[in-house]
Each structure stands twice: as C-alpha cells, then as structure tokens.
Coordinates of C-alpha atoms in Angstrom, one line a residue:
M1195 CA -32.0 98.5 -7.8
D1196 CA -34.8 100.9 -7.3
Y1197 CA -34.2 104.2 -5.7
T1198 CA -37.4 105.6 -4.2
A1199 CA -37.7 108.9 -2.7
T1200 CA -38.7 109.3 0.9
Q1201 CA -38.9 112.1 3.3
S1202 CA -35.5 111.3 4.7
G1203 CA -33.8 110.9 1.4
F1204 CA -33.1 108.0 -0.9
R1205 CA -33.5 104.4 0.4
Q1206 CA -32.0 101.4 -1.3
Q1207 CA -34.3 98.3 -1.8
P1208 CA -32.9 95.0 -3.0
N1209 CA -34.6 93.3 -5.8
M1210 CA -36.0 90.0 -4.3
H1211 CA -37.1 88.5 -7.6
M1212 CA -35.2 85.2 -8.3
D1213 CA -35.5 82.7 -11.1
N1214 CA -38.0 80.0 -10.2
S1215 CA -36.0 77.5 -12.2
S1216 CA -32.9 77.9 -10.0
M1217 CA -35.0 77.5 -6.8
D1218 CA -36.9 74.4 -7.9
G1219 CA -33.8 72.7 -9.5
T1220 CA -35.9 71.3 -12.3
D1221 CA -33.3 71.9 -15.0
G1222 CA -32.1 68.3 -14.9
S1223 CA -28.5 69.2 -13.7
Q1224 CA -28.7 68.1 -10.1
L1225 CA -25.4 68.6 -8.2
F1226 CA -25.8 65.8 -5.5
E1227 CA -27.6 62.5 -5.9
D1228 CA -30.0 61.5 -3.3
T1229 CA -28.7 58.2 -1.9
S1230 CA -31.1 57.7 0.9
G1231 CA -33.2 55.3 -1.1
V1232 CA -30.1 53.4 -2.3
A1233 CA -28.8 53.0 1.3
A1234 CA -32.1 51.7 2.4
G1235 CA -32.1 49.1 -0.3
P1236 CA -29.3 46.8 1.0
Q1237 CA -30.5 47.1 4.6
A1238 CA -33.9 46.0 3.5
G1239 CA -32.3 43.1 1.5
Y1240 CA -30.2 42.1 4.5
S1241 CA -33.2 42.1 6.7
N1242 CA -35.1 40.0 4.2
Q1243 CA -32.2 37.5 4.0
Q1244 CA -32.1 37.2 7.8
A1245 CA -35.8 36.6 7.7
G1246 CA -35.4 33.9 5.1
L1247 CA -32.6 32.2 7.0
Q1248 CA -34.7 32.2 10.2
A1249 CA -37.6 30.8 8.2
A1250 CA -35.3 28.1 6.8
G1251 CA -34.0 27.4 10.3
F1252 CA -37.4 27.0 11.7
S1253 CA -38.3 24.6 8.8
G1254 CA -35.0 22.6 9.4
Q1255 CA -35.8 22.3 13.1
S1256 CA -39.3 21.1 12.2
L1257 CA -37.8 18.7 9.8
L1258 CA -35.4 17.3 12.4
S1259 CA -38.2 17.0 14.9
D1260 CA -40.2 15.0 12.4
P1261 CA -40.3 11.3 13.4
M1262 CA -40.3 10.2 9.8
S1263 CA -37.1 12.1 9.1
N1264 CA -35.4 10.6 12.1
L1265 CA -36.5 7.1 11.0
A1266 CA -35.2 7.8 7.4
M1267 CA -31.8 8.9 8.8
A1268 CA -31.5 5.8 11.0
Y1269 CA -32.4 3.6 8.1
G1270 CA -29.8 5.3 5.9
S1271 CA -27.1 4.9 8.5
S1272 CA -27.9 1.2 8.9
L1273 CA -27.6 0.7 5.2
A1274 CA -24.3 2.5 5.1
S1275 CA -22.9 0.3 8.0
Q1276 CA -24.2 -2.8 6.2
G1277 CA -22.5 -1.8 3.0
R1278 CA -19.2 -1.1 4.8
E1279 CA -19.3 -4.5 6.4
M1280 CA -20.0 -6.2 3.1
V1281 CA -17.1 -4.4 1.4
D1282 CA -14.8 -5.3 4.2
K1283 CA -15.9 -9.0 4.1
N1284 CA -15.5 -9.2 0.3
L1285 CA -12.1 -7.4 0.4
D1286 CA -10.9 -9.7 3.1
R1287 CA -11.9 -12.7 0.9
F1288 CA -9.6 -11.7 -1.9
I1289 CA -7.0 -9.7 0.0
P1290 CA -6.7 -11.1 3.5
I1291 CA -5.5 -7.9 5.2
S1292 CA -5.8 -9.4 8.7
K1293 CA -3.5 -12.3 7.6
L1294 CA -1.1 -9.9 5.9
K1295 CA -0.5 -8.1 9.2
Y1296 CA 0.7 -11.4 10.7
Y1297 CA 3.4 -11.7 8.0
F1298 CA 4.7 -8.2 8.6
A1299 CA 4.9 -8.5 12.4
V1300 CA 8.7 -8.5 12.5
D1301 CA 11.4 -6.6 14.4
T1302 CA 15.1 -6.0 14.0
V1303 CA 16.1 -9.0 16.0
Y1304 CA 14.0 -11.3 13.8
V1305 CA 15.3 -9.8 10.6
G1306 CA 18.9 -10.3 11.7
K1307 CA 18.4 -13.9 12.7
K1308 CA 16.4 -14.7 9.6
L1309 CA 19.0 -13.2 7.3
G1310 CA 21.7 -15.3 9.0
L1311 CA 19.6 -18.4 8.7
L1312 CA 19.1 -17.8 5.0
V1313 CA 22.8 -17.4 4.4
F1314 CA 24.0 -20.1 6.9
P1315 CA 21.3 -22.6 7.7
Y1316 CA 23.6 -25.5 8.5
M1317 CA 23.8 -25.1 12.3
H1318 CA 20.1 -24.6 12.9
E1319 CA 18.4 -27.6 14.5
N1320 CA 14.8 -26.8 15.4
W1321 CA 12.8 -26.0 12.2
E1322 CA 9.3 -26.4 13.6
V1323 CA 7.0 -23.3 13.8
S1324 CA 5.8 -22.5 17.3
Y1325 CA 2.1 -22.5 18.0
Q1326 CA 0.0 -20.9 20.6
Q1327 CA -3.6 -22.2 20.9
D1328 CA -3.5 -23.7 17.4
T1329 CA -2.3 -20.4 16.0
P1330 CA 1.3 -19.8 14.8
V1331 CA 3.0 -17.2 16.8
A1332 CA 4.1 -13.9 15.1
P1333 CA 7.4 -14.0 13.2
R1334 CA 9.1 -11.7 15.6
F1335 CA 8.7 -14.5 18.3
D1336 CA 9.8 -17.4 16.1
V1337 CA 12.6 -17.3 13.5
N1338 CA 11.1 -20.3 11.7
A1339 CA 7.8 -18.5 10.9
P1340 CA 7.5 -17.2 7.3
D1341 CA 7.2 -13.5 6.7
L1342 CA 6.7 -11.1 3.8
Y1343 CA 8.9 -8.2 5.1
I1344 CA 12.2 -9.8 4.1
P1345 CA 11.0 -11.0 0.6
A1346 CA 9.4 -7.6 -0.1
M1347 CA 12.4 -5.6 0.9
A1348 CA 14.7 -8.0 -0.8
F1349 CA 12.8 -7.7 -4.1
I1350 CA 13.0 -3.9 -4.0
T1351 CA 16.7 -4.0 -3.1
Y1352 CA 17.3 -6.5 -6.0
V1353 CA 15.7 -4.1 -8.5
L1354 CA 17.8 -1.2 -7.2
V1355 CA 21.0 -3.3 -7.3
A1356 CA 20.1 -4.4 -10.8
G1357 CA 19.8 -0.8 -11.9
L1358 CA 23.2 -0.1 -10.4
A1359 CA 24.7 -3.1 -12.3
L1360 CA 23.1 -1.9 -15.5
G1361 CA 24.5 1.6 -14.9
T1362 CA 28.1 0.2 -14.6
Q1363 CA 27.6 -1.4 -18.0
N1364 CA 26.2 1.9 -19.5
K1365 CA 22.9 0.2 -20.2
F1366 CA 20.7 1.8 -17.6
S1367 CA 17.3 3.2 -18.7
P1368 CA 14.0 3.4 -16.9
E1369 CA 12.4 1.1 -19.4
L1370 CA 15.1 -1.5 -19.0
L1371 CA 14.8 -1.3 -15.2
G1372 CA 11.1 -1.7 -15.5
V1373 CA 11.6 -4.8 -17.7
Q1374 CA 14.0 -6.2 -15.1
A1375 CA 11.5 -5.7 -12.2
S1376 CA 8.5 -7.0 -14.2
S1377 CA 10.3 -10.1 -15.4
A1378 CA 11.4 -11.0 -11.8
L1379 CA 7.8 -10.5 -10.6
V1380 CA 6.3 -12.6 -13.4
W1381 CA 8.8 -15.4 -12.7
L1382 CA 7.9 -15.3 -9.0
I1383 CA 4.1 -15.5 -9.7
M1384 CA 4.6 -18.3 -12.2
E1385 CA 6.7 -20.2 -9.6
V1386 CA 4.0 -19.9 -7.0
L1387 CA 1.2 -20.9 -9.4
A1388 CA 3.3 -24.0 -10.5
V1389 CA 3.7 -25.1 -6.9
L1390 CA 0.0 -24.6 -6.2
L1391 CA -0.8 -26.7 -9.3
S1392 CA 1.6 -29.4 -8.2
L1393 CA 0.1 -29.6 -4.7
Y1394 CA -3.3 -29.9 -6.3
L1395 CA -2.2 -32.7 -8.6
V1396 CA -0.4 -34.6 -5.9
T1397 CA -3.4 -34.1 -3.6
V1398 CA -1.3 -32.9 -0.6
N1399 CA -3.2 -31.9 2.4
T1400 CA -1.0 -29.2 3.9
D1401 CA -1.4 -26.0 5.9
L1402 CA 0.7 -24.1 3.4
T1403 CA -1.1 -21.1 2.1
T1404 CA -0.4 -19.0 -1.0
I1405 CA 1.2 -16.3 1.1
D1406 CA 3.5 -18.9 2.7
L1407 CA 4.6 -20.1 -0.7
L1408 CA 5.1 -16.4 -1.8
A1409 CA 7.2 -15.8 1.3
F1410 CA 9.4 -18.9 0.8
S1411 CA 9.8 -18.2 -2.9
G1412 CA 10.8 -14.6 -2.1
Y1413 CA 13.7 -15.5 0.2
K1414 CA 16.0 -16.3 -2.8
Y1415 CA 16.3 -12.6 -3.5
V1416 CA 18.6 -12.3 -0.5
G1417 CA 21.1 -14.6 -2.1
M1418 CA 20.7 -12.9 -5.4
I1419 CA 21.6 -9.5 -3.8
V1420 CA 24.7 -11.0 -2.2
G1421 CA 25.8 -12.5 -5.5
V1422 CA 25.3 -9.3 -7.5
V1423 CA 26.9 -7.0 -4.9
S1424 CA 29.9 -9.4 -4.6
G1425 CA 30.3 -9.4 -8.4
L1426 CA 30.1 -5.6 -8.6
L1427 CA 32.8 -5.2 -5.9
F1428 CA 35.2 -8.0 -6.6
G1429 CA 34.5 -9.1 -10.1
R1430 CA 32.9 -12.1 -11.8
P1431 CA 34.7 -14.9 -9.8
A1432 CA 33.4 -13.4 -6.6
Y1433 CA 29.9 -13.4 -8.1
Y1434 CA 30.1 -17.1 -8.9
L1435 CA 31.5 -18.1 -5.5
S1436 CA 29.0 -16.1 -3.5
L1437 CA 26.1 -17.1 -5.6
L1438 CA 27.0 -20.8 -5.3
W1439 CA 27.2 -20.4 -1.6
C1440 CA 23.8 -18.8 -1.4
C1441 CA 22.3 -21.3 -3.8
V1442 CA 23.3 -24.2 -1.6
A1443 CA 22.1 -22.3 1.5
I1444 CA 18.7 -21.6 0.1
F1445 CA 18.4 -25.3 -1.1
V1446 CA 19.1 -26.6 2.4
F1447 CA 16.8 -23.9 3.9
M1448 CA 13.9 -24.9 1.6
I1449 CA 14.4 -28.7 2.2
R1450 CA 14.4 -28.4 5.9
T1451 CA 11.5 -26.0 6.0
L1452 CA 9.1 -27.6 3.4
R1453 CA 9.6 -31.1 4.6
L1454 CA 7.7 -30.3 7.7
K1455 CA 4.9 -28.9 5.6
L1456 CA 4.7 -31.4 2.7
L1457 CA 6.0 -34.7 3.9
S1458 CA 4.0 -36.9 6.3
E1459 CA 4.4 -36.9 10.0
A1460 CA 6.6 -40.0 9.9
A1461 CA 9.0 -38.3 7.5
A1462 CA 9.0 -35.1 9.6
E1463 CA 10.1 -37.2 12.6
G1464 CA 12.9 -38.7 10.7
R1465 CA 11.5 -42.2 10.0
Q1466 CA 11.8 -43.9 6.6
V1467 CA 9.4 -42.6 4.0
R1468 CA 7.2 -45.3 2.5
G1469 CA 4.4 -45.2 0.1
S1470 CA 4.0 -43.7 -3.4
R1471 CA 2.2 -40.6 -2.0
N1472 CA 5.1 -39.8 0.4
Q1473 CA 7.5 -40.4 -2.5
L1474 CA 5.7 -37.8 -4.6
R1475 CA 5.7 -35.3 -1.7
M1476 CA 9.5 -35.9 -1.3
Y1477 CA 10.0 -35.3 -5.1
L1478 CA 7.9 -32.2 -5.0
T1479 CA 9.9 -30.8 -2.0
M1480 CA 13.1 -31.5 -3.9
S1481 CA 11.8 -29.8 -7.0
I1482 CA 10.7 -26.7 -5.2
A1483 CA 14.1 -26.4 -3.5
G1484 CA 16.0 -27.2 -6.6
A1485 CA 14.2 -24.5 -8.6
Q1486 CA 15.5 -21.7 -6.3
P1487 CA 19.1 -21.8 -7.6
L1488 CA 18.0 -21.9 -11.2
F1489 CA 15.9 -18.7 -10.8
M1490 CA 18.8 -17.1 -8.8
F1491 CA 21.2 -17.7 -11.7
W1492 CA 18.7 -16.8 -14.4
L1493 CA 17.8 -13.4 -13.0
T1494 CA 21.4 -12.3 -12.1
Y1495 CA 23.9 -13.7 -14.6
H1496 CA 23.4 -10.9 -17.1
L1497 CA 24.0 -8.2 -14.5
I1498 CA 27.7 -9.1 -14.1
R1499 CA 30.2 -8.5 -17.0

C-alpha cells in the first residue's frame, strides 16, 4: 500500500494492479468446462434426424403414390395368392385334409355305439352306410360309417397299455416302448398295402379308399386293449378268453362290413354268389377278416406273463 501525504493527513490507496494471467485464464487450468457447444450438438443432430425422417416420409409417400409401385404390389399379391392355392392343391392331393375331417366328425354317442358294435356285433342288422345326395353322411349320424377317431385313440391307448404291461414285467424302457409302437404301426401299414395290392390284382371296382381300409384295420386295437387289460387284471386265462371273444367279434364285424364293399350287389342282397370273380372277392373278404385275429394275438401275447 502507498501512503501519500495530503493536506488532511495520510490517505490509503489500494494497489489495483492484478496479474493479467489470472484475469485472462490462459494458464490451461480452467475450472468449469463450457458445455454450451456440446448441448447444441445433440439438438442439432435430433433436428437433422427429424429432417431426414420427414424427407424419407415424403419419398415413401411419393413411392406409394407411384402407379408403377401400386402395380408391382398388386402383381406380387396375386403371385402370393396363386402360390398359396398351388400349395393347398398339391397338399390336398397327397394328404386329403378335407376328407380327413369327415373321418373325425364323431361325437360321444357315436363312439359309444361303435365300441359296442365292435365288441358285440351279433345283434346289429342294418350294415349299410347312409348316403345323402350321393355323399356318405358323417360318422356321428351313422354308426356304420368308418372313422379314424377310434382307431387313432385305440392305437395310442394300446401303446400306453403295452408300456404298463412291460412295466409289470420289469422290462419297461423308452426304447422298448418305441419298438412296440413302431412295430404295430409297421404291421398296420403292411396290412393296408397288402389289401390294396390284392384289390388291384383281383380287379375289384369298389368305393373303398385307403383311409377306409386304414380305419377298418385300426378297429382291432379295441379288442387288443380289452384282452391285455383283462390279462393284467385277472391273469392269463382272462386274457385268452377276452381276446378270443374280441377276435370272433372283429371277424364278424369285418365280414358284414366288407361284404357290402367288395362283393357284388347280388351277394350284398343275400343271393347266391356265382362266378369266379365273385368267388375271389369272397375269398378276399374272408382273408382280410381272418387276418385281424392273427395280428391281435401276434401283437399282444408277449405282454402277458
């Protein structure tokens, strides 16, 4: 501080000289960073992004309003619809889904009556399938119509019962159960193929389809289940008695059902069968019906000890 003498005495004067470097802040150690420019950067980027989206939207609208684009989209949709129709047509050729729906059109009443008919077919008189405008009615309206619901459920139940029987013998394993199911399925397919080949060789003109044969061949699993369950509950004698009953029942069922499909109209009406072709048809019907008990015994005898 400088003390200068005046007329009134001493007067204190502050020294106003300061370091220029502290005022300018050029020493490189800045206390606070200027973020004004950084904050402006994202805002500018966001505005640029909005501008880009708006430009893309305008270009998309102009693209949609283009007649050539609309024509290309219409042509692409027509190609897609044609491809879908082609796939559905070819799929229906190999897997007739529309026909499969008919074979699964069942209800509880039909299933109960059909199971009773498979176990006790002796009192049933009318075996003809009902038609409506040259089309067979759905199985739920006619107990004589073939279905695939009972064969499919019977096959699955047979596999489960076979697994239970193997478990009682301490032989159960997933591999052995798979062998049991696959062998039953292979025998079923071979049976259907053999019948188709026989029909071709005999030159039988019938309305039986492959699905019909699959349904009729699958009905034997009901008797197989009855036999195995009886054997598990009451022993081996019960197995033989119940299986014998079911074998005779399925034989009668197949004879009375297939004779209307394979034999001539004269044989279906009960008149005497004449001619070598009708004799072959009768033998074929007897062979198909007689094969059912053989398969029933072959696929179940080893499950009961």
